[in-house]
CSV table of C-alpha atoms and ligand atoms in Angstrom, one decimal:
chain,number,residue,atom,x,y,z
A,1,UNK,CA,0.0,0.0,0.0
A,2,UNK,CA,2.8,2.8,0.2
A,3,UNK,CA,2.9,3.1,-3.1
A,4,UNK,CA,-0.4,4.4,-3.0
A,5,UNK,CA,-0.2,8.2,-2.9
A,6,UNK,CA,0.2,10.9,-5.2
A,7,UNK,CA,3.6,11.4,-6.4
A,8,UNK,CA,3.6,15.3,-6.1
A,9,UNK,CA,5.9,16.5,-3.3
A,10,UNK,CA,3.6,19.3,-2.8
A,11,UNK,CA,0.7,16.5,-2.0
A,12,UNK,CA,1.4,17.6,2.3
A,13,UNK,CA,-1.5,15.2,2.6
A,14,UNK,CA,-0.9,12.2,0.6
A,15,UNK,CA,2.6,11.8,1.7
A,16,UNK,CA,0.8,11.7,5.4
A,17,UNK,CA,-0.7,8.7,3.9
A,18,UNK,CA,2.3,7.2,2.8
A,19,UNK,CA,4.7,7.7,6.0
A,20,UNK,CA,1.3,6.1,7.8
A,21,UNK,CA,1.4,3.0,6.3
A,22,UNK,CA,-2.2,2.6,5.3
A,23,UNK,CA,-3.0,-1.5,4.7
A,24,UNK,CA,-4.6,-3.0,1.7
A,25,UNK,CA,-7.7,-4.9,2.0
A,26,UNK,CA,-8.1,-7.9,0.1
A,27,UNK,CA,-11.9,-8.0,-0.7
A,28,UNK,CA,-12.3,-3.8,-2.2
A,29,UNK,CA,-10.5,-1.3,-4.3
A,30,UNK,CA,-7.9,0.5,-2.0
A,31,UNK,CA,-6.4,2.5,-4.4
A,32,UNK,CA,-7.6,4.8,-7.7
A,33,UNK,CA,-5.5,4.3,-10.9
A,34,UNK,CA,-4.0,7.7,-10.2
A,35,UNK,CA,-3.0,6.4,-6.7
A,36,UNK,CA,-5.3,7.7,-4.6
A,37,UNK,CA,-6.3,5.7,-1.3
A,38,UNK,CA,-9.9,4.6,-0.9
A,39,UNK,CA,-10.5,4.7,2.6
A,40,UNK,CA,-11.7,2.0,4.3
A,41,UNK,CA,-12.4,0.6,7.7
A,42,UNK,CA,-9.3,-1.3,8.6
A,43,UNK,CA,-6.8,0.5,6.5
A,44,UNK,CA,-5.4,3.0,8.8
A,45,UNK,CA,-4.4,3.2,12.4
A,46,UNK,CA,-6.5,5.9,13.9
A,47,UNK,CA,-4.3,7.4,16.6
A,48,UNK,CA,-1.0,7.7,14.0
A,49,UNK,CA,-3.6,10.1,11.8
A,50,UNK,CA,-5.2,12.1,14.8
A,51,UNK,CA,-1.4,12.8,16.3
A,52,UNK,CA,0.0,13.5,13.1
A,53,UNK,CA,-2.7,15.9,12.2
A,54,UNK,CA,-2.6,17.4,16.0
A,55,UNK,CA,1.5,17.7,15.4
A,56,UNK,CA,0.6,19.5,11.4
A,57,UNK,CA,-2.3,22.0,13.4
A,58,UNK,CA,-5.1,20.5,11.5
A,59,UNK,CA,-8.4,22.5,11.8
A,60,UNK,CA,-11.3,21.5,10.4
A,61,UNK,CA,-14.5,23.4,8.8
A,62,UNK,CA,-17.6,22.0,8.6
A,63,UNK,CA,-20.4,23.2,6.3
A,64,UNK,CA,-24.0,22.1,6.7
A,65,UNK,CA,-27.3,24.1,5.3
A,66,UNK,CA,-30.7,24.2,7.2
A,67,UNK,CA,-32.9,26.2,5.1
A,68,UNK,CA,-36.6,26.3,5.1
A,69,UNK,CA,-38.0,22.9,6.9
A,70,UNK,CA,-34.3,21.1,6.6
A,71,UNK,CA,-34.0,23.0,10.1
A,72,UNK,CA,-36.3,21.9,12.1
A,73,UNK,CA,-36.1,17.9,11.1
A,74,UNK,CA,-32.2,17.5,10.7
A,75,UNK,CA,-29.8,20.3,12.5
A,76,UNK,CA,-30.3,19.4,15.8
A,77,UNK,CA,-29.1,15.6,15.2
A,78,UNK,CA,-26.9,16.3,12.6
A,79,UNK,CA,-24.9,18.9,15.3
A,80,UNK,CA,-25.1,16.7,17.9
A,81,UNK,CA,-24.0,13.8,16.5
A,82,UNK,CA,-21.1,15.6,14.6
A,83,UNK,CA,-19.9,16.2,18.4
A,84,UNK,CA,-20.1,12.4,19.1
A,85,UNK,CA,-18.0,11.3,15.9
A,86,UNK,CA,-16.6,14.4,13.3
A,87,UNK,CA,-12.6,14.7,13.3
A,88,UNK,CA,-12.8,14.5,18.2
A,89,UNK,CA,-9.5,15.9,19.3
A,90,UNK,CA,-9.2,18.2,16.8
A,91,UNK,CA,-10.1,22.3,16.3
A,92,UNK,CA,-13.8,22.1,14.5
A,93,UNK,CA,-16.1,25.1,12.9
A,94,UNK,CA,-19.2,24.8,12.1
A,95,UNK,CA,-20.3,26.8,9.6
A,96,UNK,CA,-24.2,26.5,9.8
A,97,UNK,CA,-25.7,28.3,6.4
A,98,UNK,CA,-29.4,29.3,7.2
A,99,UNK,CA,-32.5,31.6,6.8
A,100,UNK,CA,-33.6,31.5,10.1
A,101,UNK,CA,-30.5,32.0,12.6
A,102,UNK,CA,-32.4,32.6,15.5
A,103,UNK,CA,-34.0,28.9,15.0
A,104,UNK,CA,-30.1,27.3,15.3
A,105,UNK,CA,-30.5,24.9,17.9
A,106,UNK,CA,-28.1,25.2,21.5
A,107,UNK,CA,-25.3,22.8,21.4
A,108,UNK,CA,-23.2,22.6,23.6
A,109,UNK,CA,-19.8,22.2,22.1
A,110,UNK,CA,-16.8,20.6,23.6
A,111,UNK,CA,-13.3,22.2,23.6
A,112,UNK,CA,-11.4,23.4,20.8
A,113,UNK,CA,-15.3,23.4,19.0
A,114,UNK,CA,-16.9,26.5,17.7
A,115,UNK,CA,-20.1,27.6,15.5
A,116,UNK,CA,-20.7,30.5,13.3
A,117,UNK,CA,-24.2,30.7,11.7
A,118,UNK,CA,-24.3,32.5,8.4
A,119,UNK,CA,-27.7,34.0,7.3
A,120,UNK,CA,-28.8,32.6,3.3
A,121,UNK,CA,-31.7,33.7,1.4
A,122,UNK,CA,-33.8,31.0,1.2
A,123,UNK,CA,-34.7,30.2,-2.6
A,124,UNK,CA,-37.8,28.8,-3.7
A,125,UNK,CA,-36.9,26.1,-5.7
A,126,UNK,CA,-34.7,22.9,-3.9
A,127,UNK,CA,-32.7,22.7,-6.4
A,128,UNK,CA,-31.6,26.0,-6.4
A,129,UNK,CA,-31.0,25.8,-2.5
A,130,UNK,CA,-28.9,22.4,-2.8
A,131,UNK,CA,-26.8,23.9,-6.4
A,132,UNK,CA,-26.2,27.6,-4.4
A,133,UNK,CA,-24.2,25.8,-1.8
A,134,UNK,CA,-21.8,26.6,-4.1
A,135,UNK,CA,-21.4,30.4,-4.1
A,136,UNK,CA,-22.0,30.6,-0.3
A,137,UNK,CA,-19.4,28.3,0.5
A,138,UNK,CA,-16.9,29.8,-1.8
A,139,UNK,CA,-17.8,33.3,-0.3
A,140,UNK,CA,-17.4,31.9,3.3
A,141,UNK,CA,-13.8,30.4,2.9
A,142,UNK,CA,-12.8,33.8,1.4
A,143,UNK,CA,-14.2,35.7,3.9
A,144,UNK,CA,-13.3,33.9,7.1
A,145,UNK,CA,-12.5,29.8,6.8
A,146,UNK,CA,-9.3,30.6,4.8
A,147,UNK,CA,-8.3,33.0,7.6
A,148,UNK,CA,-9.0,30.1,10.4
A,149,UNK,CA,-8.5,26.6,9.1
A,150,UNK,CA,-6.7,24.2,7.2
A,151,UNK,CA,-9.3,22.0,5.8
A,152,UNK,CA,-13.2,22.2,4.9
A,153,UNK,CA,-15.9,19.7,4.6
A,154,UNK,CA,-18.9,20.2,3.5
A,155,UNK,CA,-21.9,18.1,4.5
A,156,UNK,CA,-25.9,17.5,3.3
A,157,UNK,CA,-27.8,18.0,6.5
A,158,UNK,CA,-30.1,14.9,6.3
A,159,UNK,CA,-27.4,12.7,7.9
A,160,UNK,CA,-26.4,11.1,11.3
A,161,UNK,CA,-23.0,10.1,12.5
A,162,UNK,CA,-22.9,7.1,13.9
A,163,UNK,CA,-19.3,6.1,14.1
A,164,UNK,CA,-15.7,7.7,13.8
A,165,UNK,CA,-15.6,10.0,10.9
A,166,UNK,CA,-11.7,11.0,11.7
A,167,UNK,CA,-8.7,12.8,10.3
A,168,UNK,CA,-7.7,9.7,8.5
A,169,UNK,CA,-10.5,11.1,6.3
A,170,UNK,CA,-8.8,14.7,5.8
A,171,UNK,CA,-7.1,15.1,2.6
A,172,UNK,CA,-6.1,17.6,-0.1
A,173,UNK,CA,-8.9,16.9,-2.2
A,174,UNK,CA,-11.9,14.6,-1.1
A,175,UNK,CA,-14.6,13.0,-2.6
A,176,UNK,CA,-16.8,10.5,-1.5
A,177,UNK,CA,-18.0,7.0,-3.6
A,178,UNK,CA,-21.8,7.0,-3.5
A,179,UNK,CA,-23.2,4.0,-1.6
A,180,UNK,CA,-25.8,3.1,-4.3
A,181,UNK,CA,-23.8,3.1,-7.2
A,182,UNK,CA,-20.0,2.0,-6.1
A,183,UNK,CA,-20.2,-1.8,-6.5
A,184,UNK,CA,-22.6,-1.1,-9.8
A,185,UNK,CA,-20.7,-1.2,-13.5
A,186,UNK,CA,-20.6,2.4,-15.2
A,187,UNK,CA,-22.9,2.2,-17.0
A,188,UNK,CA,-24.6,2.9,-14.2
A,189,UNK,CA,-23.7,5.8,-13.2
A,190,UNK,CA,-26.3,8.8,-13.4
A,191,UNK,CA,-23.7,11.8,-14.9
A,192,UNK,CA,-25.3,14.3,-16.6
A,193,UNK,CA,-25.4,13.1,-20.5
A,194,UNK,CA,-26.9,16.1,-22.0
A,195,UNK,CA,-24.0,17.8,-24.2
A,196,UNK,CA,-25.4,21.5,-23.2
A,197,UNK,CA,-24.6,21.2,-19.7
A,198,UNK,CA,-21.3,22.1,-18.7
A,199,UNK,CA,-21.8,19.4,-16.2
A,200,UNK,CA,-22.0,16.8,-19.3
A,201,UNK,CA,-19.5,13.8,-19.0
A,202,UNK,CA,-19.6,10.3,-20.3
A,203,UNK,CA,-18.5,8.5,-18.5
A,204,UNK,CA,-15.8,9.2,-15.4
A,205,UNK,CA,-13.8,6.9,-13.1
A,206,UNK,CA,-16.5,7.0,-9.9
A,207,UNK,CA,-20.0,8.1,-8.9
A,208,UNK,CA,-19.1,10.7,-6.3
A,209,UNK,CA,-21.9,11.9,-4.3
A,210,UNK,CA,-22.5,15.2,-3.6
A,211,UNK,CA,-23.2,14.9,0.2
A,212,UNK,CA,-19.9,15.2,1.3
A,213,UNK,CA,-16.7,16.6,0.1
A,214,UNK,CA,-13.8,18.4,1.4
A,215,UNK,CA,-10.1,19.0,1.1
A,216,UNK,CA,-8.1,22.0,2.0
A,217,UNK,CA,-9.5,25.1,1.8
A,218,UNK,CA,-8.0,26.3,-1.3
A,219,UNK,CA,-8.7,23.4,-3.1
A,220,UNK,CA,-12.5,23.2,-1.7
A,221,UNK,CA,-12.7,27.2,-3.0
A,222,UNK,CA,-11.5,26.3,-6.3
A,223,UNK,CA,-13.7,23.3,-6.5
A,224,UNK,CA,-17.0,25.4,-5.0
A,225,UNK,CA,-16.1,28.2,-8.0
A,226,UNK,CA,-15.8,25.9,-10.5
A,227,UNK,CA,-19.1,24.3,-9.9
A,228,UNK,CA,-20.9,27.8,-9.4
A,229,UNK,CA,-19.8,28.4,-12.5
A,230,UNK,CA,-21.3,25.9,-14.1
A,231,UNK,CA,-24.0,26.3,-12.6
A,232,UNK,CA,-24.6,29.5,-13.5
A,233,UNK,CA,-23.7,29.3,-17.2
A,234,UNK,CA,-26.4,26.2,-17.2
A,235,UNK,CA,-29.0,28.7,-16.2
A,236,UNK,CA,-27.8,31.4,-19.1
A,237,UNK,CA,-28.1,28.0,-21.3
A,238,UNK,CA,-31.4,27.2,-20.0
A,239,UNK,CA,-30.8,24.0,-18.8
A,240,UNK,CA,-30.0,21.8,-15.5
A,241,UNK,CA,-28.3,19.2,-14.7
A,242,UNK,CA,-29.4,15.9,-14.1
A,243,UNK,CA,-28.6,15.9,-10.5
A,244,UNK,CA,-28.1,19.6,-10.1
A,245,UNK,CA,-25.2,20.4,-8.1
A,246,UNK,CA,-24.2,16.7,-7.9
A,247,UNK,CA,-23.6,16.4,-11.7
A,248,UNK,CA,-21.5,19.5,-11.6
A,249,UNK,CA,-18.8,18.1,-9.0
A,250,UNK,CA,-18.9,15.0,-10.8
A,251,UNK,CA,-17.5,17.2,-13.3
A,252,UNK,CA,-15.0,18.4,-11.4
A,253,UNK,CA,-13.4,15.2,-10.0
A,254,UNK,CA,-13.2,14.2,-13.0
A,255,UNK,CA,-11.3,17.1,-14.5
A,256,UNK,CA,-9.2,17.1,-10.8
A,257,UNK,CA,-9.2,14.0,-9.6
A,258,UNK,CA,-9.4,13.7,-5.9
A,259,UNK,CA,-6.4,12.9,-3.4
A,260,UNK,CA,-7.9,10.7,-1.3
A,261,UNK,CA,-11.3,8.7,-1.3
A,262,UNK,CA,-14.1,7.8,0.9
A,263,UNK,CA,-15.7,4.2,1.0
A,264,UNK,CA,-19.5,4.3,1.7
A,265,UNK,CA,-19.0,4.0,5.0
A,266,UNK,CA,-18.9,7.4,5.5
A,267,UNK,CA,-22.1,8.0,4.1
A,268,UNK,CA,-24.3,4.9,3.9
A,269,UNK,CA,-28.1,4.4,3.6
A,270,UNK,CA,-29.3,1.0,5.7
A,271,UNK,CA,-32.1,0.4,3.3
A,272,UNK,CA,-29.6,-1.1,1.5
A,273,UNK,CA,-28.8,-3.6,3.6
A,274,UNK,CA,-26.3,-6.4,4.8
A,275,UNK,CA,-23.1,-5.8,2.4
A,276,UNK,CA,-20.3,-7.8,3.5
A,277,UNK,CA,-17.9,-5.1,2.7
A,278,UNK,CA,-19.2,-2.6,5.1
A,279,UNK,CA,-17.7,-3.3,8.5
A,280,UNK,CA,-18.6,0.3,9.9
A,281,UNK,CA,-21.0,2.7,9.7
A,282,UNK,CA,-19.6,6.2,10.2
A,283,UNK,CA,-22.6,8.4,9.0
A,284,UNK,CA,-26.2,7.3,7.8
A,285,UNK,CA,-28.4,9.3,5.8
A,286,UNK,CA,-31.8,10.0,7.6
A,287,UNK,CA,-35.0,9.4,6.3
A,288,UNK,CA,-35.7,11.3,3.4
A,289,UNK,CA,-39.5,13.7,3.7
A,290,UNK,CA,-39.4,14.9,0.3
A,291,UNK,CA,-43.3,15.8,0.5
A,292,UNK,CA,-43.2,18.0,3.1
A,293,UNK,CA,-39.8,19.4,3.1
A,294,UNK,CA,-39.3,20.3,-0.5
A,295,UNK,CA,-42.8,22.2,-0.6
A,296,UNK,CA,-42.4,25.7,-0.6
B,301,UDP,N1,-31.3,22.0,1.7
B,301,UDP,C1,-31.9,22.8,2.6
B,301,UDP,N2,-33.2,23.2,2.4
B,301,UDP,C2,-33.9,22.8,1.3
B,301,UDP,C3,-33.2,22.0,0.3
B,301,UDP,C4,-32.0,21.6,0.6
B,301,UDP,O1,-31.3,23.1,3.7
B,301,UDP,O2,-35.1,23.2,1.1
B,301,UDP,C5,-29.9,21.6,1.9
B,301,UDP,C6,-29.7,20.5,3.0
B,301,UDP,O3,-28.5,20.7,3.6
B,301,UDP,C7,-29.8,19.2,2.2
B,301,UDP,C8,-29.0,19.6,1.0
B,301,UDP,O4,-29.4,21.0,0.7
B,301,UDP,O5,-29.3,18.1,2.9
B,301,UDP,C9,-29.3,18.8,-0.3
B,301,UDP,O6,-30.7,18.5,-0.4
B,301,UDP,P1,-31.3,17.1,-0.2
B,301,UDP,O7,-30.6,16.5,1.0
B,301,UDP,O8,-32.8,17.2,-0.2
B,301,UDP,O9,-30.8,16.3,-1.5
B,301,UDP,P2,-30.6,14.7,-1.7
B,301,UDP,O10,-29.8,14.2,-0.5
B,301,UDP,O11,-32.0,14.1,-1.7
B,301,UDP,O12,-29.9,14.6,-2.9
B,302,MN,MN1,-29.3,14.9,1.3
């Protein structure tokens, strides 16, 4: 497994990888063609990657949007269970995007964990909420995270941790294999096939989803731009991509291919079920309420 990191000496996070041994695992892919690890439970030693990141100052930003309803059913969990299980023992900021601040719930945050609550219009249309993610996140790591920490992930609120979800998973540039498509052929995969998106690819190496991704901040603003971009020429095209915001990093991963990988454990859905592969749950997704939540 050393071998699998990126060659670039500039990669400060892959060649934490390397010097940390990570293990193969016989029965799943553990490594990307352009040698990026795919991180899976087992691989890693947990304590080398949280004292190596305390040594390298590590902080951590977390991004998670409540608008409209999303509040009310997910923050409070999601929060709360981010204190249980999201990157313990090192600095963490949330960075809680919402329309209604004064509705952020109380949480009491250990040590070394903060919360800033940014105010968002709140758009009619859920698509236009999930795709203008985007610009607020690439605004927020200009205006404050690239002043305060080293890395930022950015998160779908409908989610629950439920396991560790640690530095080993802290990386240059992350992306995350989506738990109904990884073990599924490519032909599969649900990119956006229309030629007059500039989210239109082929075919790609992964299904990433869009529910979590992170890196370091400059590569997270680059990545945030890029799919803004997009975005907005889309809607000056009149159209949309197939899976909105989703489609576009797709896109992007493909173009930049990510330094480091998650497995579906950290983002797994139980109705699913058993898979022999998946020896730890580290975050679920919640039940979905598309009826009532995505009603304006
Ligand atoms: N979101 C929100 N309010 C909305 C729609 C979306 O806060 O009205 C945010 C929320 O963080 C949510 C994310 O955008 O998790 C993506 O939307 P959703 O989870 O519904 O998409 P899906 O997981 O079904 O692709
Ligand atoms: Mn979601």
């Amino acid at each position: 497994m050393e071998k699998c990191h990126s060659e670039s000496e500039t990669n400060l996070d892959s060649s934490v990888d390397a010097s940390l041994n990570l293990q193969s695992r016989p029965d799943v892919q553990t490594c990307t063609y352009w040698k990026a690890a795919i991180i899976w439970e087992g691989m890693f030693d947990p304590r080398l990657y949280d004292e190596m990141h305390k040594m390298k100052g590590s902080s951590v930003a977390l991004t998670v949007f409540a608008v409209g309803r999303y509040l009310d059913a997910y923050l409070h969990t999601f929060l709360n269970s981010a204190e249980q299980h999201f990157m313990v023992g090192l600095p963490v900021t949330y960075y809680v995007f919402t329309d209604m601040p004064e509705k952020v719930p109380n949480i009491k945050l250990s040590p070394l964990r903060s919360m800033k609550v940014i105010k968002v219009e709140k758009n009619s249309r859920w698509q236009d909420v999930s795709m203008m993610r985007m610009k607020s996140i690439s605004d927020v790591i200009e205006s404050d995270i690239r002043h305060h920490c080293t890395h930022v992930f950015c998160f779908d609120v409908d989610q629950v941790f439920t396991g560790r979800f640690g530095s080993e998973a802290l990386g240059d540039s992350v992306a995350l294999l989506h738990a109904h498509y990884y073990h599924l052929p490519k032909y599969f995969y649900t990119y956006d096939r229309n030629p007059n998106s500039k989210a239109y690819m082929e075919t790609g190496d992964f299904y990433y989803h869009a529910a979590i991704f992170g890196g370091s901040w400059k590569n997270v603003k680059a990545l945030t731009e890029a799919c803004y971009q997009g975005i907005m020429e889309d809607k000056q095209n009149n159209v949309e991509a197939l899976w909105h915001d989703e489609s576009h990093l797709n896109k992007y991963m493909l173009l930049h291919k990510p330094s480091k990988v998650l497995s579906p454990e950290y983002c797994w859905d139980t109705s699913i079920g058993f898979r022999r592969d998946i020896q730890v749950t580290r975050l679920l997704w919640a039940p979905k309420y598309y009826d009532t939540l995505r009603t304006p």
